[in-house]
Coordinates of C-alpha atoms in Angstrom, one line a residue:
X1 CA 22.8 9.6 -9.7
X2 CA 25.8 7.0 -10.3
X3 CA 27.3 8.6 -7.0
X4 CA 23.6 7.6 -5.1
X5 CA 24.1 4.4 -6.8
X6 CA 27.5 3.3 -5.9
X7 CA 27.0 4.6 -2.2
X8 CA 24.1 3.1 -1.8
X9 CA 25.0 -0.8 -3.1
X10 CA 27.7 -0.2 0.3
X11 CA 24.8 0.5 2.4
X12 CA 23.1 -2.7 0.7
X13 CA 26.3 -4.8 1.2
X14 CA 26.9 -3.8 4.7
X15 CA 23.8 -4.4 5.7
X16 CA 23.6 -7.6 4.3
X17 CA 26.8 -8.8 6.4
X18 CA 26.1 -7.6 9.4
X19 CA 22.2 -8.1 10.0
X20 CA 21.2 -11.1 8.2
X21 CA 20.5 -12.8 11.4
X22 CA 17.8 -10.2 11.5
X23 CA 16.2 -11.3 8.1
X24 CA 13.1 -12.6 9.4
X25 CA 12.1 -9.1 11.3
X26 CA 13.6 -7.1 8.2
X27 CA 11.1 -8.8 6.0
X28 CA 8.1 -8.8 8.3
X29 CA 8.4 -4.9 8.3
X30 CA 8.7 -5.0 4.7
X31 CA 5.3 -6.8 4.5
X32 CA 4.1 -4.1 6.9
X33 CA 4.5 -1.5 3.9
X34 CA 3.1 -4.0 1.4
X35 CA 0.0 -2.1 -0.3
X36 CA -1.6 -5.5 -0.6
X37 CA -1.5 -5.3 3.6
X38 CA -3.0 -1.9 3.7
X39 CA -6.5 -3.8 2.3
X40 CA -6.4 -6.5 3.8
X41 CA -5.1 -5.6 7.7
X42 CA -5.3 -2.1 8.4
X43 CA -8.8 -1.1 6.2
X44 CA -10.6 -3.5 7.3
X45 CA -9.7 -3.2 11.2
X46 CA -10.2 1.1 11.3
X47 CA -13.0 1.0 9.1
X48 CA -15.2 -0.7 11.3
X49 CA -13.9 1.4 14.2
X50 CA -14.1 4.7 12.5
X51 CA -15.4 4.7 9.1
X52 CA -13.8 8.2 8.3
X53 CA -10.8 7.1 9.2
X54 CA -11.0 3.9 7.2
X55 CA -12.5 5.8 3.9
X56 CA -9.7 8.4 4.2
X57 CA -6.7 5.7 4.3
X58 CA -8.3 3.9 1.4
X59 CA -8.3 7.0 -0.5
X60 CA -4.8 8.1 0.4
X61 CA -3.1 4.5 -0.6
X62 CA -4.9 4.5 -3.8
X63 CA -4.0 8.4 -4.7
X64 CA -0.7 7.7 -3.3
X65 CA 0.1 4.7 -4.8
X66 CA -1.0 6.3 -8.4
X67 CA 1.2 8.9 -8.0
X68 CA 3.7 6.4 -6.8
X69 CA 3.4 4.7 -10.5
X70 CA 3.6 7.8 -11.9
X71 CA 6.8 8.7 -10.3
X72 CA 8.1 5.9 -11.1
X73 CA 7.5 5.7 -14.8
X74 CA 9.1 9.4 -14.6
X75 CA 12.0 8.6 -12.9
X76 CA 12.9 5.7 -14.5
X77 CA 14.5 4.6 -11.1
X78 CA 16.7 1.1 -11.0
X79 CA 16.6 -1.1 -8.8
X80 CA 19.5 -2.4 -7.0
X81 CA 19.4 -6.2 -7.6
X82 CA 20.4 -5.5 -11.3
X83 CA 22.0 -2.0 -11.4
X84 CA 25.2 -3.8 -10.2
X85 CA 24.8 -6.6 -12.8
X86 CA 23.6 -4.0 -15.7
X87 CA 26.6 -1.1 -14.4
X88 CA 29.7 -0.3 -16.7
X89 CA 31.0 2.0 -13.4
X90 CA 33.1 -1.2 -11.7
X91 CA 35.9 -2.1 -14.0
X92 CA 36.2 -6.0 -14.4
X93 CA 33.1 -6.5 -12.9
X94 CA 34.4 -6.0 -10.0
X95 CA 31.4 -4.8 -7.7
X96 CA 30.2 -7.8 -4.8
X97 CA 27.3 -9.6 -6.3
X98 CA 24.0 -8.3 -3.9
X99 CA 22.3 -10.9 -1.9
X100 CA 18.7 -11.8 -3.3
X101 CA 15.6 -13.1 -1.6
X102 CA 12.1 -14.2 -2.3
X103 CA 10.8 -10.6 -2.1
X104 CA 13.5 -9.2 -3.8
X105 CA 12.4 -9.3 -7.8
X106 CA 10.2 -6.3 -7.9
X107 CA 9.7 -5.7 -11.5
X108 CA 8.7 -2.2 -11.7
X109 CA 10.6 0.5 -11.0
X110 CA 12.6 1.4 -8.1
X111 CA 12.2 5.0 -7.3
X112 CA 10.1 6.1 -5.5
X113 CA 9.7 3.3 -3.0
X114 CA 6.6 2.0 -3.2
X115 CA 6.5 0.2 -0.3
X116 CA 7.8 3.0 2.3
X117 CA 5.5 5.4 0.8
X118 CA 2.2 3.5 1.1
X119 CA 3.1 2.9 4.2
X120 CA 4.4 6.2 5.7
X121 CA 0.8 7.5 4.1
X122 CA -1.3 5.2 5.8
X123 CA 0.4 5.3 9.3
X124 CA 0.1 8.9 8.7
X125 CA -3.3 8.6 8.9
X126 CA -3.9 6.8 11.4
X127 CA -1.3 8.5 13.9
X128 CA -3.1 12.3 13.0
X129 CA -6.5 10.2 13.2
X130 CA -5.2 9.2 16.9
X131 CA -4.0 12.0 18.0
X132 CA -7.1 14.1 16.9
X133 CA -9.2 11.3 19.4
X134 CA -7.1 12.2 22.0
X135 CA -7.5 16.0 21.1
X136 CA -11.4 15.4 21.2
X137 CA -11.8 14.0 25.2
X138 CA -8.6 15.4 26.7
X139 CA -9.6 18.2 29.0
X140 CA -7.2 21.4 29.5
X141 CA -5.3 20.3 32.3
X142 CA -4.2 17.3 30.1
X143 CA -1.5 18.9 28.2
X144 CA 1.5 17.0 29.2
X145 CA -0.5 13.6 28.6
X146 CA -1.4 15.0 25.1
X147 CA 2.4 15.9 24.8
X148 CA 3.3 12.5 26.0
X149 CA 0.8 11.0 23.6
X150 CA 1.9 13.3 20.6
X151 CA 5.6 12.2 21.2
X152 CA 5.0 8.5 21.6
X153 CA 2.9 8.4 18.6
X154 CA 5.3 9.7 16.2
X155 CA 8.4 8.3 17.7
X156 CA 6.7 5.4 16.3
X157 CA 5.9 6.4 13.3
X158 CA 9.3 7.3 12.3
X159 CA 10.3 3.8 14.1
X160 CA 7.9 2.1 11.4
X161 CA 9.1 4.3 8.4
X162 CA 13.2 3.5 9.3
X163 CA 12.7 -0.2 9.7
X164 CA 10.6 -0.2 6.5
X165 CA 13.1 1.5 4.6
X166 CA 16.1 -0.4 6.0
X167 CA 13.8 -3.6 5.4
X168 CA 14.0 -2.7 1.6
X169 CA 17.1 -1.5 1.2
X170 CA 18.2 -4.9 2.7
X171 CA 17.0 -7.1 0.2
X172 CA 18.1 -5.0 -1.9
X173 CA 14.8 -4.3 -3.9
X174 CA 15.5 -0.5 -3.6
X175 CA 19.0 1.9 -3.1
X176 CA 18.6 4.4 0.1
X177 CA 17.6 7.7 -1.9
X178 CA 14.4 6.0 -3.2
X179 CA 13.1 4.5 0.1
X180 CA 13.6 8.1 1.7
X181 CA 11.8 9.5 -1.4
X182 CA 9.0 7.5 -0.8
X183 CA 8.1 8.2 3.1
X184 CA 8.4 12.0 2.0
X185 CA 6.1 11.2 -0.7
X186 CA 3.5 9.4 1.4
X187 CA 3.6 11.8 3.9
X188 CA 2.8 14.8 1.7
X189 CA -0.3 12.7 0.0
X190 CA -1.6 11.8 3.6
X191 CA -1.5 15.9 4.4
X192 CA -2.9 16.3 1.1
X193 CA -5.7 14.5 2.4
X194 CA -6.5 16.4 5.9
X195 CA -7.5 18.9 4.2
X196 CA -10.1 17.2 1.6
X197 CA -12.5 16.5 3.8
X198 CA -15.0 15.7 0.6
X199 CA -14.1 12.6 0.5
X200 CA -16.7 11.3 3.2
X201 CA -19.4 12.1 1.1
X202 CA -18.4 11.4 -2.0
X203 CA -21.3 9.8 -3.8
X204 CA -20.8 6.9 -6.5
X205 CA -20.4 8.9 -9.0
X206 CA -17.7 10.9 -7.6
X207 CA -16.2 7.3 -7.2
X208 CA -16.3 6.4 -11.0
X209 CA -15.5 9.6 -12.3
X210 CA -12.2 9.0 -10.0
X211 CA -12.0 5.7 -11.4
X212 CA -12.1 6.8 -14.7
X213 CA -9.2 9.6 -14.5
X214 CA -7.2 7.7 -12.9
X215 CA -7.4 4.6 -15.3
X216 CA -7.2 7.2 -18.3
X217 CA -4.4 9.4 -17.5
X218 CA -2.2 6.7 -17.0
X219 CA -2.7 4.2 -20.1
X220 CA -2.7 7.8 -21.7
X221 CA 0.1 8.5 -20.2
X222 CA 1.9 4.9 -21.5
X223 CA 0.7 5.2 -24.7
X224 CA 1.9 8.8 -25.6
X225 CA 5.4 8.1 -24.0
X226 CA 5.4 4.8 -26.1
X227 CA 4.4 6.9 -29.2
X228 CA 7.8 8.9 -28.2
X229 CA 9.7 5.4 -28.2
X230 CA 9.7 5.3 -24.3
X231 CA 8.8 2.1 -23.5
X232 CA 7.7 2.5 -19.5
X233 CA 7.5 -1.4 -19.0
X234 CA 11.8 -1.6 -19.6
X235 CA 12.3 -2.7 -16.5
X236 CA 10.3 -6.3 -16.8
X237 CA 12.8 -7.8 -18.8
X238 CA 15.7 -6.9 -16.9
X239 CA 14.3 -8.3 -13.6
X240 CA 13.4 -11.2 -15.2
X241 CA 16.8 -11.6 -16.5
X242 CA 19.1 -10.7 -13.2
X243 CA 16.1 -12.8 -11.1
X244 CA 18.6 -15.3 -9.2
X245 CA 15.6 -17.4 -9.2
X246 CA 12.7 -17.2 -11.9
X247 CA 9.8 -18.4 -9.1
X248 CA 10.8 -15.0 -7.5
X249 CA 9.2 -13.2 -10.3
X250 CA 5.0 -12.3 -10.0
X251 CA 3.3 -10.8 -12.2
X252 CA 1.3 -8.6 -9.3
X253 CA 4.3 -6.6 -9.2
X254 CA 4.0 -5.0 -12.4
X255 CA 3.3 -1.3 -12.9
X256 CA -0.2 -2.3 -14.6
X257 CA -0.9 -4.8 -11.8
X258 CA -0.5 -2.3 -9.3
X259 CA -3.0 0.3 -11.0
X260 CA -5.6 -2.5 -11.1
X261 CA -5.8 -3.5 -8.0
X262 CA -5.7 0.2 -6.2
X263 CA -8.7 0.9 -9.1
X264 CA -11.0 -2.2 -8.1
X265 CA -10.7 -1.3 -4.1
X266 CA -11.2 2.1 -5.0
X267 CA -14.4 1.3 -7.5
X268 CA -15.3 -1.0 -4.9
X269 CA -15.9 1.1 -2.1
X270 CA -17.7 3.5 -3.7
X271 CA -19.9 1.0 -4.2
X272 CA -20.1 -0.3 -0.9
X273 CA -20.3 2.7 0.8
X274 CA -23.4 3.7 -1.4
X275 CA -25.5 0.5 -1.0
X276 CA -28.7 -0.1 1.0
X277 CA -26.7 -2.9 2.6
X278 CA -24.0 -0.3 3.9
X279 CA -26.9 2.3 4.8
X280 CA -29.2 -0.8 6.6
X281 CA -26.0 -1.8 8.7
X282 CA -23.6 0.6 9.3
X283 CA -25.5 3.5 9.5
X284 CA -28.2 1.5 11.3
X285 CA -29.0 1.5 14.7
X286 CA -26.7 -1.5 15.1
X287 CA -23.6 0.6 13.7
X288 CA -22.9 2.5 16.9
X289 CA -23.1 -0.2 18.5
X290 CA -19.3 -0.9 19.5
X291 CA -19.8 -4.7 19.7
X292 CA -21.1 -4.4 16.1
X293 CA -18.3 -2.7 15.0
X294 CA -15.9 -5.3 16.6
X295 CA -17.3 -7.8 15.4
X296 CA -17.5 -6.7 12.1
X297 CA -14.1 -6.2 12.4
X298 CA -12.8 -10.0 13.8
X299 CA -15.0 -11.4 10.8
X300 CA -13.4 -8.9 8.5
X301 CA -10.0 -10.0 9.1
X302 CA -10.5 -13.3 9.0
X303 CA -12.6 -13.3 5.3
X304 CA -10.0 -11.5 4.0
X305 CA -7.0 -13.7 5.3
X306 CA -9.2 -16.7 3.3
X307 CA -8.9 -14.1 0.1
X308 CA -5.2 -15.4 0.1
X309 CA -5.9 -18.9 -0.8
X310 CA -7.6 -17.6 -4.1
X311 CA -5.3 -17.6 -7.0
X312 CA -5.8 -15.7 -10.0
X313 CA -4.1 -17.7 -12.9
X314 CA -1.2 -15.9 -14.4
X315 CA -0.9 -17.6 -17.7
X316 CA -2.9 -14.7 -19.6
X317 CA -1.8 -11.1 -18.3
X318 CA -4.8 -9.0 -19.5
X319 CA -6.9 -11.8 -17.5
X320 CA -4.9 -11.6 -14.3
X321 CA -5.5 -7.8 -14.8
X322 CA -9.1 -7.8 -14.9
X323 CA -9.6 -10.8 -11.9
X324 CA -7.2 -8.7 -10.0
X325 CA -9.3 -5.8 -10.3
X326 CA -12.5 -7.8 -9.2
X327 CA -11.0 -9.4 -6.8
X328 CA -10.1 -6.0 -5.6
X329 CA -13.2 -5.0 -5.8
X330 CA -14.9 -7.6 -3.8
X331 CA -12.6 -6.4 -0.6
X332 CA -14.2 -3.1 0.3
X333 CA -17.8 -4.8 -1.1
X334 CA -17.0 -7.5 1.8
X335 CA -16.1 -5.3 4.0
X336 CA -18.4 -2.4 3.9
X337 CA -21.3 -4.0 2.8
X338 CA -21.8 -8.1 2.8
X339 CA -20.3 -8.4 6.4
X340 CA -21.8 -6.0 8.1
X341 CA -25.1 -6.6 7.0
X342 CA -25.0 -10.3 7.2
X343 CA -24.3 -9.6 11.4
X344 CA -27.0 -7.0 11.2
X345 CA -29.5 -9.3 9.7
X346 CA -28.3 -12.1 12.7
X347 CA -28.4 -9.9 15.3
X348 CA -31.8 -8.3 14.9
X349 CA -32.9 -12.5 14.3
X350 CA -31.7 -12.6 17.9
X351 CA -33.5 -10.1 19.1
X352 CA -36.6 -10.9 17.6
X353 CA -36.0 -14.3 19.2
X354 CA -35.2 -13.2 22.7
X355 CA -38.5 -11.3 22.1

């Protein structure tokens, strides 16, 4: 592991010479594998254009990210921002110092990559998702334009994945191993998935009972290691203490804050997706409408960019927990649900009025 290590803070550092002038694009493509993103860009934008699609990916970043935690807590992965600080391998400390930024302090940690895997897993989605549209109205003599299609899509892909993972080993959040770890992680959750095709009819139920697994096995999972004297939350204090800069630190990157979040959207949308408002709207007359759908869609985005100006206060971490988790919550509920019925409701005023 020390070998991985040492090899990959060289990557880090030669990265960091030679393509900081490309900072700005290597952390926009780290936002693009931000989980928080997956909620708030891509659910809300495939949801409204096909709902199995959009239930499926919010299924697979929750699962995936869970497993993600779990992995995590078992691998007991460092980061690399403080392995070369924490180290005894250079003598003298005599290892380059690692350049940080303002996305840099994760505080969970590092392997695998969390951010590379939800987002190989949801682009995995979508691009099978794609291709199986293409499938559906391409006629036999199409082959080479389904080849062509098949080849662009995942050309991309892998062009998403790479400039994800070079994005995070850049800032130097993770070492080269664990971002690689990650995509194959995400990739074999999102297969998992094509073949569960329950999911679409999951009633509320199945939703809690989810919920509730999920939430249980891993606080029972914490607590049994901590009986053991494991103590899964060790790497907190050593990002706050190799931080260059304390404002870099947030509290919704700790392994708990993770878990709640993932829970509330996924508690959420079994709620949505059960309601008379989803049923009156969606699965309306209006909902194969496309106009519907696109609207539903523009006004989606835009509520849930506003969901950025609402802070949850940080000063108590079991309360930043549980607003995180209904704030959460309130995504898929605004997207599923509120939204879409509140432009059903308008739209068959209209008619009434045109009437």
């Amino acid at each position: 592991m020390d070998f991985l290590h040492r090899n990959g803070v060289l990557v880090i550092q030669h990265l960091q010479k030679d393509y900081r002038a490309y900072y700005n694009f290597l952390n926009f493509m780290s936002n693009v594998g931000d989980p928080r993103n997956i909620f708030s860009i891509y659910f809300p934008l495939w949801f409204q254009l096909n709902q199995t699609v959009g239930t499926k990916m919010i299924w697979v970043a929750v699962i995936g990210d869970w497993f993600n935690l779990i992995f995590k807590w078992i691998l007991f992965g460092h980061r690399p921002y403080w392995w070369v600080q924490e180290t005894q391998i250079y003598p003298n400390h005599s290892s380059s110092c690692l350049e940080q930024f303002p996305s840099t302090c994760e505080t969970g940690p590092g392997s695998p990559s969390g951010h590379a895997m939800g987002s190989s897993c949801v682009w995995y989605v979508m691009v099978t998702a794609a291709l199986s549209h293409t499938v559906s109205w391409m006629n036999k003599s199409s082959t080479t334009l389904h080849r062509l299609t098949w080849s662009f899509l995942w050309s991309l892909f892998w062009l998403i994945q790479i400039s994800v993972c070079i994005s995070r080993v850049f800032i130097a959040t993770h070492f080269p191993h664990q971002a690689i770890l990650g995509v194959i992680g995400g990739m074999l959750v999102a297969e998992a998935f094509e073949h569960a095709p329950g999911i679409q009819t999951a009633s509320l139920s199945t939703y809690l009972k989810t919920n509730l697994f999920l939430f249980l096995f891993a606080l029972g999972f914490y607590l049994l290691l901590r009986l053991l004297d494991i103590d899964l939350l060790w790497s907190v204090p050593i990002a706050k203490k190799r931080c260059a800069n304390p404002d870099w630190i947030h509290i919704d990157t700790t392994p708990f804050a993770g878990l709640m979040r993932n829970l509330g959207v996924l508690f959420g949308l079994g709620f949505a997706i059960n309601s008379e408002m989803f049923l009156r709207s969606c699965r309306g007359e209006n909902g194969y409408k496309l106009s519907f759908r696109l609207l539903c869609a523009v006004v989606s985005l835009i509520t849930l960019q506003l969901y950025h100006f609402i802070k949850i206060p940080t000063h108590a971490e079991h309360l930043f927990y549980v607003l995180s988790f209904c704030k959460s919550a309130s995504i898929p509920l605004t997207v599923v649900a509120l939204i879409p019925y509140c432009i059903h409701i308008l739209m068959k005023q209209s008619v009434k009025k045109m009437n």
